[in-house]
Coordinates of C-alpha atoms and ligand atoms in Angstrom, one line a residue:
M1048 CA -7.4 177.8 2.8
A1049 CA -8.0 174.8 0.6
L1050 CA -5.2 172.3 0.6
D1051 CA -3.8 171.0 -2.7
D1052 CA -3.3 167.2 -3.2
S1053 CA 0.4 167.1 -2.2
Q1054 CA -0.3 169.2 0.9
R1055 CA -3.1 166.9 1.9
K1056 CA -0.8 163.8 1.4
T1057 CA 1.9 165.4 3.6
M1058 CA -0.6 166.2 6.3
L1059 CA -2.1 162.7 6.2
A1060 CA 1.4 161.2 6.5
A1061 CA 2.2 163.4 9.5
I1062 CA -1.0 162.3 11.2
I1063 CA -0.3 158.7 10.5
D1064 CA 3.2 159.0 11.8
S1065 CA 2.2 160.7 15.0
S1066 CA -0.3 158.0 15.9
E1067 CA 0.3 156.0 19.0
D1068 CA -0.9 152.9 17.2
A1069 CA 0.8 150.9 14.5
I1070 CA -0.8 151.8 11.1
I1071 CA 0.0 149.3 8.4
S1072 CA -1.4 148.9 4.9
K1073 CA -1.2 145.8 2.8
D1074 CA -2.6 144.5 -0.5
L1075 CA -5.0 141.7 -0.8
N1076 CA -2.0 139.2 -1.1
G1077 CA -0.9 140.3 2.4
I1078 CA 2.1 142.2 1.1
I1079 CA 2.9 145.2 3.3
T1080 CA 2.7 148.5 1.5
S1081 CA 3.1 151.1 4.2
W1082 CA 4.4 151.1 7.7
N1083 CA 4.3 154.1 10.2
K1084 CA 6.6 155.2 13.0
S1085 CA 4.6 153.4 15.7
A1086 CA 4.7 150.2 13.7
E1087 CA 8.4 150.5 13.8
R1088 CA 8.4 151.2 17.5
I1089 CA 6.0 148.4 18.4
F1090 CA 7.2 145.6 16.1
G1091 CA 10.9 146.6 15.8
Y1092 CA 11.2 146.5 12.0
R1093 CA 12.2 149.6 10.1
E1094 CA 10.0 150.7 7.2
E1095 CA 12.5 149.6 4.6
E1096 CA 12.8 146.2 6.1
V1097 CA 9.1 145.3 5.8
I1098 CA 7.7 147.1 2.8
G1099 CA 7.2 144.3 0.2
E1100 CA 7.3 141.6 2.9
H1101 CA 4.3 139.4 3.7
I1102 CA 2.3 140.4 6.8
S1103 CA 2.9 136.9 8.1
I1104 CA 6.3 138.0 9.5
L1105 CA 4.3 139.4 12.4
I1106 CA 2.1 136.4 12.9
P1107 CA 3.1 133.5 15.2
P1108 CA 3.0 130.2 13.3
D1109 CA 0.1 128.8 15.3
R1110 CA -2.0 131.9 14.3
L1111 CA -1.3 132.0 10.6
G1112 CA -4.9 130.8 9.9
E1113 CA -6.1 134.2 11.2
E1114 CA -4.7 136.0 8.1
D1115 CA -7.0 133.9 5.8
M1116 CA -10.0 134.8 7.9
I1117 CA -9.0 138.5 7.8
I1118 CA -8.4 138.5 4.0
S1119 CA -11.7 136.8 3.3
N1120 CA -13.5 139.3 5.4
L1121 CA -11.8 142.1 3.6
R1122 CA -12.6 140.7 0.2
A1123 CA -16.2 140.7 1.2
G1124 CA -15.8 144.4 2.1
R1125 CA -16.2 143.8 5.9
R1126 CA -14.2 145.6 8.5
I1127 CA -12.6 143.8 11.5
D1128 CA -13.0 145.7 14.8
H1129 CA -10.8 145.3 17.8
F1130 CA -9.7 141.7 17.2
E1131 CA -7.6 140.7 20.1
T1132 CA -4.8 138.4 19.3
I1133 CA -1.1 137.8 19.6
R1134 CA 1.6 139.0 17.2
H1135 CA 5.4 139.0 17.6
T1136 CA 8.1 141.5 17.2
K1137 CA 11.3 141.3 15.2
S1138 CA 13.1 140.0 18.2
G1139 CA 10.4 137.3 18.7
R1140 CA 8.8 138.9 21.8
Q1141 CA 5.0 138.2 22.0
L1142 CA 2.7 141.1 22.1
Q1143 CA -1.0 141.2 22.9
V1144 CA -2.6 143.4 20.2
S1145 CA -6.0 144.7 19.3
L1146 CA -6.4 144.8 15.5
T1147 CA -8.8 146.9 13.5
V1148 CA -8.6 146.1 9.8
S1149 CA -10.5 148.1 7.2
P1150 CA -10.8 147.5 3.4
I1151 CA -9.1 150.1 1.1
R1152 CA -11.1 150.6 -2.1
D1153 CA -10.0 152.1 -5.5
A1154 CA -12.0 154.9 -7.3
N1155 CA -14.4 152.2 -8.5
G1156 CA -15.1 150.9 -5.1
N1157 CA -13.2 147.7 -5.5
V1158 CA -11.3 146.4 -2.4
V1159 CA -7.6 146.6 -3.3
G1160 CA -6.0 146.2 0.1
A1161 CA -6.4 146.9 3.8
S1162 CA -5.3 149.3 6.4
K1163 CA -4.5 147.8 9.7
I1164 CA -4.4 149.6 13.0
A1165 CA -2.6 147.5 15.7
R1166 CA -2.7 148.6 19.3
D1167 CA -0.2 147.1 21.7
I1168 CA -2.5 146.1 24.6
T1169 CA 0.2 143.9 26.4
S1170 CA 0.3 146.1 29.5
Q1171 CA -3.5 146.5 29.5
K1172 CA -3.8 142.7 29.4
E1173 CA -1.2 142.4 32.1
A1174 CA -3.1 144.8 34.3
E1175 CA -6.3 142.9 33.6
E1176 CA -4.6 139.7 34.5
L1177 CA -3.3 141.2 37.7
I1178 CA -6.8 142.5 38.6
R1179 CA -8.2 139.1 37.9
K1180 CA -5.6 137.6 40.1
Y1181 CA -6.3 140.0 42.9
V1182 CA -10.0 139.5 42.6
K1183 CA -9.4 135.7 42.9
Q1184 CA -7.1 136.3 45.9
L1185 CA -9.7 138.5 47.5
E1186 CA -12.4 135.8 46.9
V1187 CA -10.2 133.2 48.6
L1188 CA -9.4 135.6 51.4
N1189 CA -13.0 136.5 51.9
D1190 CA -14.0 132.9 51.8
T1191 CA -11.3 131.9 54.2
G1192 CA -12.2 134.7 56.6
K1193 CA -15.8 133.7 56.5
T1194 CA -15.1 130.0 57.0
I1195 CA -12.6 130.3 59.8
G1196 CA -14.7 132.9 61.5
A1197 CA -17.7 130.6 61.4
H1198 CA -15.9 127.6 62.9
L1199 CA -15.1 127.0 66.5
D1200 CA -13.3 123.8 65.7
V1201 CA -9.6 124.0 65.7
D1202 CA -9.0 121.2 63.2
T1203 CA -11.3 122.8 60.6
I1204 CA -9.8 126.2 61.1
L1205 CA -6.2 125.0 60.7
Q1206 CA -7.0 122.9 57.6
K1207 CA -8.8 125.7 55.9
V1208 CA -6.1 128.2 56.7
T1209 CA -3.4 125.8 55.5
D1210 CA -5.3 125.1 52.3
A1211 CA -6.0 128.7 51.5
T1212 CA -2.5 130.0 52.2
T1213 CA -0.9 127.2 50.2
R1214 CA -3.2 128.1 47.3
L1215 CA -2.6 131.8 47.5
S1216 CA 1.1 131.6 47.9
G1217 CA 1.4 129.2 44.9
A1218 CA 3.3 126.8 47.1
A1219 CA 3.8 123.2 46.1
F1220 CA 2.9 122.3 49.7
G1221 CA 2.2 124.0 52.9
A1222 CA 1.9 123.0 56.5
F1223 CA 0.8 124.3 59.9
F1224 CA 3.0 123.3 62.8
Y1225 CA 2.1 123.9 66.4
N1226 CA 4.7 125.6 68.5
T1227 CA 4.8 122.6 70.8
T1228 CA 7.8 120.3 70.9
D1229 CA 7.7 116.6 71.7
A1230 CA 8.9 115.2 75.0
N1231 CA 12.5 115.5 74.0
G1232 CA 12.0 119.2 73.1
E1233 CA 13.0 118.5 69.5
A1234 CA 10.3 118.0 66.9
Y1235 CA 7.5 120.4 66.4
M1236 CA 3.9 119.1 66.1
L1237 CA 2.5 118.8 62.6
Y1238 CA -1.1 119.8 62.5
A1239 CA -2.3 120.4 59.0
L1240 CA -0.9 119.7 55.6
S1241 CA -1.8 120.9 52.1
G1242 CA -0.5 119.8 48.8
A1243 CA 1.1 116.6 50.0
P1244 CA 0.1 113.5 51.9
K1245 CA 0.9 113.4 55.6
E1246 CA 3.1 110.3 55.0
A1247 CA 5.4 112.4 52.8
F1248 CA 6.6 114.1 56.0
E1249 CA 5.9 111.6 58.7
K1250 CA 8.6 109.1 57.7
F1251 CA 11.2 111.8 58.3
G1252 CA 9.9 112.8 61.7
M1253 CA 8.7 116.3 62.4
P1254 CA 10.8 119.4 61.8
R1255 CA 13.3 119.9 64.5
N1256 CA 14.2 122.8 66.7
T1257 CA 16.7 124.1 64.2
D1258 CA 18.0 127.7 63.5
V1259 CA 15.7 128.0 60.5
F1260 CA 12.5 127.0 62.4
K1261 CA 13.5 129.0 65.4
I1262 CA 13.0 132.3 63.5
T1263 CA 9.3 131.5 63.1
F1264 CA 8.6 130.0 66.5
S1265 CA 10.3 132.7 68.4
G1266 CA 7.9 135.2 66.7
D1267 CA 10.6 137.1 64.8
G1268 CA 8.2 137.8 62.0
S1269 CA 7.9 136.1 58.7
F1270 CA 10.8 134.7 56.8
R1271 CA 11.0 134.3 53.0
S1272 CA 13.9 132.8 51.1
D1273 CA 14.4 132.4 47.4
D1274 CA 16.7 129.4 48.1
I1275 CA 16.6 128.2 51.6
T1276 CA 19.5 125.7 51.0
K1277 CA 21.8 128.8 50.5
D1278 CA 20.8 130.4 53.7
P1279 CA 23.7 130.5 56.2
R1280 CA 21.4 129.1 59.0
Y1281 CA 20.4 126.1 56.8
G1282 CA 21.9 122.6 57.1
K1283 CA 23.7 123.1 60.4
N1284 CA 21.9 120.4 62.4
A1285 CA 22.9 116.8 62.7
P1286 CA 22.0 114.2 61.6
H1287 CA 20.6 115.4 58.3
K1288 CA 22.4 118.7 57.9
G1289 CA 19.4 120.0 56.0
M1290 CA 16.6 118.1 54.5
P1291 CA 16.6 114.3 55.0
K1292 CA 17.1 112.2 51.9
G1293 CA 13.8 111.8 49.9
H1294 CA 12.2 114.8 51.6
L1295 CA 9.9 116.8 49.4
P1296 CA 12.3 119.3 47.8
V1297 CA 12.1 122.7 49.3
V1298 CA 14.1 125.5 47.6
S1299 CA 11.7 128.5 47.8
Y1300 CA 10.7 128.8 51.4
L1301 CA 8.2 131.0 53.3
A1302 CA 7.3 130.8 56.9
V1303 CA 4.9 133.0 58.8
P1304 CA 4.3 132.8 62.6
V1305 CA 0.7 132.6 63.9
I1306 CA 0.6 134.9 66.9
S1307 CA -2.3 135.1 69.3
Q1308 CA -3.6 138.4 70.6
S1309 CA -1.8 137.8 73.8
G1310 CA 1.4 137.7 71.9
V1311 CA 2.0 133.9 72.2
V1312 CA 3.3 132.2 69.1
I1313 CA 0.7 129.5 68.6
G1314 CA 2.4 128.0 65.6
G1315 CA 3.7 128.7 62.1
L1316 CA 2.6 128.3 58.5
F1317 CA 5.4 126.9 56.3
F1318 CA 5.5 126.8 52.5
G1319 CA 7.8 125.1 50.1
H1320 CA 8.4 125.0 46.4
P1321 CA 11.0 122.9 44.5
Q1322 CA 11.9 125.9 42.3
P1323 CA 13.8 129.0 43.5
A1324 CA 12.4 132.5 44.0
M1325 CA 8.7 131.4 43.8
F1326 CA 7.5 133.5 46.8
K1327 CA 7.1 137.2 46.4
E1328 CA 6.4 140.0 48.8
E1329 CA 2.7 139.9 47.8
H1330 CA 2.5 136.2 48.8
E1331 CA 4.1 136.9 52.1
Q1332 CA 1.7 139.8 52.8
L1333 CA -1.3 137.6 52.0
V1334 CA -0.2 134.9 54.3
I1335 CA 0.5 137.4 57.1
G1336 CA -3.0 138.7 56.6
I1337 CA -4.6 135.3 56.8
S1338 CA -2.4 134.2 59.7
A1339 CA -3.7 137.2 61.8
Q1340 CA -7.3 136.1 61.0
A1341 CA -6.3 132.5 61.9
A1342 CA -4.8 133.5 65.2
M1343 CA -8.1 135.3 66.2
A1344 CA -10.2 132.3 65.1
L1345 CA -7.9 130.0 67.1
D1346 CA -8.2 132.2 70.1
N1347 CA -11.9 132.1 69.9
A1348 CA -11.9 128.3 69.3
R1349 CA -9.7 127.9 72.4
L1350 CA -12.0 130.0 74.5
Y1351 CA -15.0 128.1 73.3
Q1352 CA -13.4 124.8 74.1
E1353 CA -12.5 126.1 77.6
I1354 CA -16.0 127.2 78.1
Q1355 CA -17.4 123.9 77.0
A1356 CA -15.0 121.9 79.2
L1357 CA -16.0 124.2 82.1
N1358 CA -19.7 123.7 81.4
A1359 CA -19.3 120.0 81.3
R1360 CA -17.5 120.1 84.6
K1361 CA -20.2 122.3 86.1
D1362 CA -22.8 119.8 85.0
E1363 CA -20.8 117.1 86.6
F1364 CA -20.4 119.3 89.7
I1365 CA -24.2 119.7 90.1
G1366 CA -24.4 116.0 90.2
F1367 CA -21.6 115.7 92.8
A1368 CA -22.9 118.6 94.8
S1369 CA -26.4 117.2 95.1
H1370 CA -25.0 113.8 96.1
E1371 CA -22.5 115.4 98.6
L1372 CA -25.3 117.5 100.2
K1373 CA -27.7 114.6 100.3
T1374 CA -25.4 112.0 102.0
P1375 CA -25.0 113.8 105.3
L1376 CA -28.6 114.9 105.3
T1377 CA -29.8 111.3 104.9
T1378 CA -27.4 110.2 107.6
I1379 CA -28.7 112.9 110.0
A1380 CA -32.3 112.0 109.1
G1381 CA -31.5 108.4 109.9
Y1382 CA -30.1 109.2 113.3
L1383 CA -32.9 111.5 114.2
Q1384 CA -35.4 108.7 113.4
L1385 CA -33.4 106.3 115.6
A1386 CA -33.4 108.9 118.3
E1387 CA -37.2 109.2 118.1
T1388 CA -37.7 105.5 118.4
T1389 CA -35.1 104.9 121.0
P1390 CA -35.0 108.2 123.0
Q1391 CA -32.9 106.6 125.7
R1392 CA -30.0 106.3 123.2
A1393 CA -30.4 109.8 121.7
N1394 CA -27.2 111.0 123.3
D1395 CA -25.2 108.4 121.6
F1396 CA -26.2 109.7 118.2
L1397 CA -25.4 113.4 118.9
P1398 CA -21.7 113.2 118.0
R1399 CA -22.5 111.4 114.7
I1400 CA -25.1 114.0 113.9
S1401 CA -22.7 116.7 114.8
K1402 CA -20.0 115.2 112.5
Q1403 CA -22.5 115.2 109.6
V1404 CA -23.4 118.8 110.3
T1405 CA -19.7 119.7 110.2
R1406 CA -19.4 118.0 106.9
L1407 CA -22.4 119.9 105.5
T1408 CA -21.1 123.2 106.9
A1409 CA -17.7 122.5 105.1
I1410 CA -19.4 121.8 101.8
I1411 CA -21.6 124.9 102.0
S1412 CA -18.7 127.0 103.0
D1413 CA -16.7 125.7 100.0
L1414 CA -19.6 126.6 97.8
L1415 CA -19.8 130.1 99.3
D1416 CA -16.0 130.5 98.9
I1417 CA -16.3 129.6 95.2
S1418 CA -19.0 132.1 94.6
K1419 CA -17.0 134.8 96.4
I1420 CA -13.9 133.9 94.4
Q1421 CA -15.8 134.1 91.2
A1422 CA -17.3 137.4 92.1
G1423 CA -13.8 138.6 92.9
K1424 CA -14.9 139.2 96.5
M1425 CA -12.7 137.0 98.5
E1426 CA -11.7 139.1 101.5
L1427 CA -8.5 138.4 103.4
N1428 CA -7.9 139.6 106.9
F1429 CA -4.2 139.7 107.4
A1430 CA -2.9 139.5 110.9
K1431 CA 0.3 138.4 112.6
T1432 CA 0.0 134.7 113.2
S1433 CA 2.3 132.1 114.8
L1434 CA 3.4 129.5 112.2
H1435 CA 3.6 126.8 115.0
A1436 CA 0.0 127.6 116.1
L1437 CA -1.3 127.6 112.5
I1438 CA 0.0 124.1 111.8
K1439 CA -0.7 122.5 115.1
E1440 CA -4.3 123.8 115.3
N1441 CA -5.2 122.7 111.8
V1442 CA -3.5 119.3 112.2
E1443 CA -5.6 118.8 115.3
T1444 CA -8.8 119.6 113.5
V1445 CA -8.0 117.1 110.7
R1446 CA -6.9 114.5 113.2
Q1447 CA -10.2 114.8 115.1
L1448 CA -12.3 114.7 111.9
S1449 CA -10.5 111.8 110.3
G1450 CA -9.2 109.9 113.3
R1451 CA -5.8 109.7 111.5
A1452 CA -2.4 110.3 113.0
I1453 CA -0.5 113.2 111.4
E1454 CA 3.2 113.7 112.0
Y1455 CA 4.6 117.2 111.8
V1456 CA 8.0 118.8 111.5
L1457 CA 8.3 122.4 112.5
P1458 CA 11.1 125.0 112.5
H1459 CA 12.8 125.2 115.9
E1460 CA 12.1 128.8 116.2
D1461 CA 8.5 129.9 115.6
V1462 CA 7.9 132.4 112.8
A1463 CA 5.4 135.2 113.0
V1464 CA 3.7 135.3 109.6
V1465 CA 1.3 138.0 108.4
I1466 CA -1.5 136.0 106.8
D1467 CA -5.3 135.4 107.0
G1468 CA -5.0 132.7 109.6
Q1469 CA -8.5 131.3 109.1
K1470 CA -8.0 131.1 105.2
M1471 CA -4.5 129.7 105.3
G1472 CA -5.9 127.2 107.9
Q1473 CA -8.5 126.2 105.4
V1474 CA -5.7 125.5 102.8
L1475 CA -3.9 123.2 105.3
I1476 CA -7.2 121.5 106.2
N1477 CA -8.0 120.9 102.5
V1478 CA -4.6 119.5 101.7
L1479 CA -4.4 117.4 104.9
T1480 CA -7.9 116.1 104.4
N1481 CA -7.0 115.0 100.9
A1482 CA -4.0 113.2 102.3
T1483 CA -6.4 111.3 104.6
K1484 CA -9.0 110.7 102.0
Y1485 CA -6.7 109.4 99.3
S1486 CA -4.6 107.1 101.5
D1487 CA -5.2 104.0 103.5
A1488 CA -5.9 104.2 107.2
G1489 CA -2.5 102.9 108.3
A1490 CA -0.4 105.1 105.9
R1491 CA 1.8 107.9 107.2
I1492 CA 1.0 111.6 106.7
I1493 CA 3.7 114.1 107.4
I1494 CA 3.4 117.9 107.3
S1495 CA 6.6 119.9 107.5
A1496 CA 7.3 123.6 107.5
V1497 CA 10.6 125.4 107.0
R1498 CA 11.6 129.0 106.6
M1499 CA 13.7 129.8 103.6
G1500 CA 14.6 133.5 103.7
D1501 CA 11.4 135.5 103.6
E1502 CA 9.4 132.5 102.6
I1503 CA 7.6 129.7 104.4
Q1504 CA 7.7 126.3 102.7
I1505 CA 5.1 123.8 103.8
T1506 CA 4.9 120.2 102.4
V1507 CA 2.2 117.7 103.0
Q1508 CA 3.3 114.2 102.2
D1509 CA 1.2 111.1 102.0
E1510 CA 1.6 107.5 101.0
G1511 CA -1.7 107.2 99.2
V1512 CA -2.9 106.4 95.7
G1513 CA -1.0 109.2 94.0
I1514 CA -2.1 111.3 91.1
P1515 CA -1.3 110.4 87.4
P1516 CA 1.0 113.1 85.9
Q1517 CA -1.5 114.3 83.4
H1518 CA -3.8 115.4 86.2
L1519 CA -1.2 117.1 88.4
D1520 CA -1.9 120.7 87.2
K1521 CA -5.5 120.2 86.6
I1522 CA -6.5 119.2 90.2
F1523 CA -6.0 122.9 91.2
T1524 CA -8.8 123.9 88.8
Q1525 CA -12.4 124.1 89.9
F1526 CA -14.6 121.0 89.8
Y1527 CA -11.7 118.9 88.8
R1528 CA -11.5 115.4 90.2
V1529 CA -9.4 112.4 89.2
T1530 CA -11.9 109.7 88.8
K1531 CA -10.6 106.2 88.8
P1532 CA -12.6 103.9 86.7
G1533 CA -13.9 100.9 88.6
K1534 CA -13.2 102.4 92.0
S1535 CA -16.0 103.9 94.0
S1536 CA -15.0 107.5 94.2
T1537 CA -14.2 109.1 97.5
E1538 CA -16.5 112.0 98.4
G1539 CA -15.5 115.4 97.2
L1540 CA -16.5 118.2 94.9
G1541 CA -13.2 119.0 93.3
L1542 CA -13.2 122.4 94.9
G1543 CA -10.8 122.1 97.8
L1544 CA -7.6 122.5 95.9
Y1545 CA -9.0 125.2 93.6
I1546 CA -9.9 127.2 96.7
S1547 CA -6.6 126.5 98.2
R1548 CA -4.8 127.8 95.2
E1549 CA -6.8 131.0 95.1
I1550 CA -6.1 131.6 98.8
T1551 CA -2.4 130.8 98.5
E1552 CA -2.0 133.0 95.5
A1553 CA -3.9 135.8 97.2
H1554 CA -1.1 135.5 99.8
G1555 CA 1.5 136.0 97.1
G1556 CA 2.3 132.3 97.2
R1557 CA 2.2 129.1 95.1
I1558 CA 0.8 125.6 95.5
W1559 CA 1.6 122.5 93.5
A1560 CA 1.8 118.8 93.8
D1561 CA 4.4 116.1 93.0
S1562 CA 3.1 112.5 92.9
E1563 CA 4.0 109.0 92.1
E1564 CA 1.1 106.7 91.3
G1565 CA 0.6 104.1 93.9
K1566 CA 3.4 105.6 96.1
G1567 CA 2.0 108.9 97.3
T1568 CA 1.6 112.6 96.9
T1569 CA 3.4 115.6 98.2
V1570 CA 1.7 119.0 98.1
H1571 CA 3.9 122.1 98.3
I1572 CA 2.6 125.4 99.7
H1573 CA 5.0 128.3 99.6
F1574 CA 4.1 131.8 100.7
P1575 CA 6.0 134.9 101.9
I1576 CA 6.2 135.7 105.6
E1577 CA 4.5 139.0 104.7
I1578 CA 3.1 139.8 101.4
I1579 CA 3.9 143.2 100.0
R1580 CA 0.4 144.4 99.3
K1581 CA -0.5 147.1 96.9
K1582 CA -2.5 149.8 98.5
Ligands
LIG1919 P1 -12.0 116.8 96.2 O1 -13.0 117.4 97.0 O2 -12.5 116.0 95.1 O3 -11.0 116.0 97.0 P2 -9.8 118.6 95.6 O4 -9.9 119.9 94.8 O5 -9.4 118.7 97.0 O6 -11.3 118.0 95.5 O7 -8.9 117.6 94.9 C1 -9.1 117.4 93.5 C2 -8.7 116.0 93.1 O8 -7.3 115.8 93.2 C3 -9.3 114.9 94.0 O9 -10.6 114.6 93.5 C4 -8.3 113.8 93.9 O10 -8.6 113.1 92.7 C5 -7.0 114.5 93.6 N1 -6.2 114.6 94.9 C6 -6.0 115.6 95.7 N2 -5.2 115.4 96.7 C7 -4.8 114.1 96.5 C8 -3.9 113.3 97.2 N3 -3.2 113.7 98.3 N4 -3.7 112.0 96.7 C9 -4.3 111.6 95.6 N5 -5.2 112.4 94.9 C10 -5.4 113.6 95.3

C-alpha cells in the first residue's frame, strides 16, 4: 500500500520521535527549526521553548567557535560525522555528545539547513575514563609487583611500595612505618615517605602509640576515614591531642597493615589528604593488594639477608676453624720434635701434648655436634642423674683444664633430674669455660644451682670483660663471636653457646645471659627436672 504525503510525514515524525538520539534541525543561520522527544529528554528544553532560538543555547561559551566550523562545512555541502564535543543542558549540566550533522537541501539541491543528530555519550565516556584509570592502575600494580619481586633490598622495596600506593590512592602523601617502637615504646619508626620531604615529619617526632595507630599495628585490618579528625579515637593523646601544629594536614586518612605470611604485622602504610572523603573502597582494595605483595617481598628480603649474614659468618668460621685446628696441631708437632731431640725429657711433654689433644677433640666434637644439630639428628639419652654430681664433675673438668678455682653453691638436698647427663655436662663445660676464657686469672667464678618447683635454675657468674647489650642474644647463634677491636681475640669458634642453647632447649629449658661490660657476665640455664616428652 502506497503512503500518501501526509501519511509519510506522520510516519517520519513517529520515527524521529522514537529515536534514542536527539534529532534537531536548524537553518543556515543556526536557528532551531525542529526538536524531537529525545532532544527534550537529553537537553531539558521543551520543543516550544527552543524552536526559533539559536542553536548556541546548547553550546558552552568556550566552544562557540565550533558552530562556525559546522556551518561552513554545511554550506560547502559536507557532512560532519561523529564529532565528539561538549554541550550543555538547560540546567547547565555538561554533556559529552557525539554529533552527526548533515546538510538539508531544497528541491533544487541548495543547502537550506541542517539536521543534527546528537548522541549523549557521557556514560560511555565515563566508562572509557574508568577503563583508562583501571588500565593505568593495573600498569602501576604490575610494575610495582615486578619491581618489588625483583628486589631483595628492603629499602628499595619499601620506597617503591610507598610511592606506588601513594600514587594509586591519590594521597597527598604516604608513608611506611615499621611496627617497631623506640626505646620508650612510644614512637614508631618511619621508613619511607612519598609526596613530602622527610623533614616535614621529623620535626614533630614520629607517630606515637595512639589509639588511631594501634588499629593498624595490632593487625586489625585496614582503616579508612573520610575525616580522621572527627573519629572518636582521634585527638585523645597528650601533648598534641591530635596532629601537632604545623603538621601536614590530614583529613582523609587511610591505613593498611603490612602483615607477613607468619602473621606478624611488619608495619603499616599510611596515607593522608588535606581534603575530606578522598579515599574510596577501590583505593583501599588496591593498597591492600600491594601491601600483601610487599609483605611477601619483605619476607623474602629478610630471608635473603639472614642467609647472607649466615654465609658471611660461615666464611669467617672457616677461617677461625682452620686456625683453631692448626694451633694445637702445631703445638703437638713442636713437642714431638723436642721429644725426638731430647728423648730423656719426652715424659715431661706428654701432659702438654695430651692437653692439646683434648682441645682438638673438643673442637672436633663441637663440629660434629653442629652437623648433627643441623641435620636434626642430635640424640639425647635421658637418664636419672644427680644434680650434685652433674655440677661437681663438670666443675672439676673445667678446673683441671683451666687451672682456675670455681666456687659452687648447691641445694642442700640433691635432686634427681632426668636429663642427658653427658650433653648437659657439655653445656656446663661450655659456659664455665667461657667464664674462664673471658675473665682474668684472679677473678671469681661462681656456679649456683637451685630448685624452683619442678625446675632447676643454674647460674654461672663471672667477673670478666662482659658482653655489650647488643650482642647478648646473638652470642647464642652459631659462629657468633664478639670481637673486640684492638684486642687479640681469645680462641673459640662461636659454637659453644649455640650448641648449649640447642641442648638446653632439647631439654625443654632456656638459656640466656645478663651482662655488664667490664663487670662480668651471668649465664642462666633453666630446665625442668623431667621434660614431658612427646612419644
Ligand atoms: P666461643 O668459642 O667464641 O667462646 P661461644 O659460643 O661459647 O663461642 O661464645 C660466643 C661469644 O660470646 C664469645 O666469642 C664471646 O665473645 C661471648 N661470650 C660468651 N661467654 C662470655 C662471658 N662469660 N664473658 C664475656 N663474653 C662471653
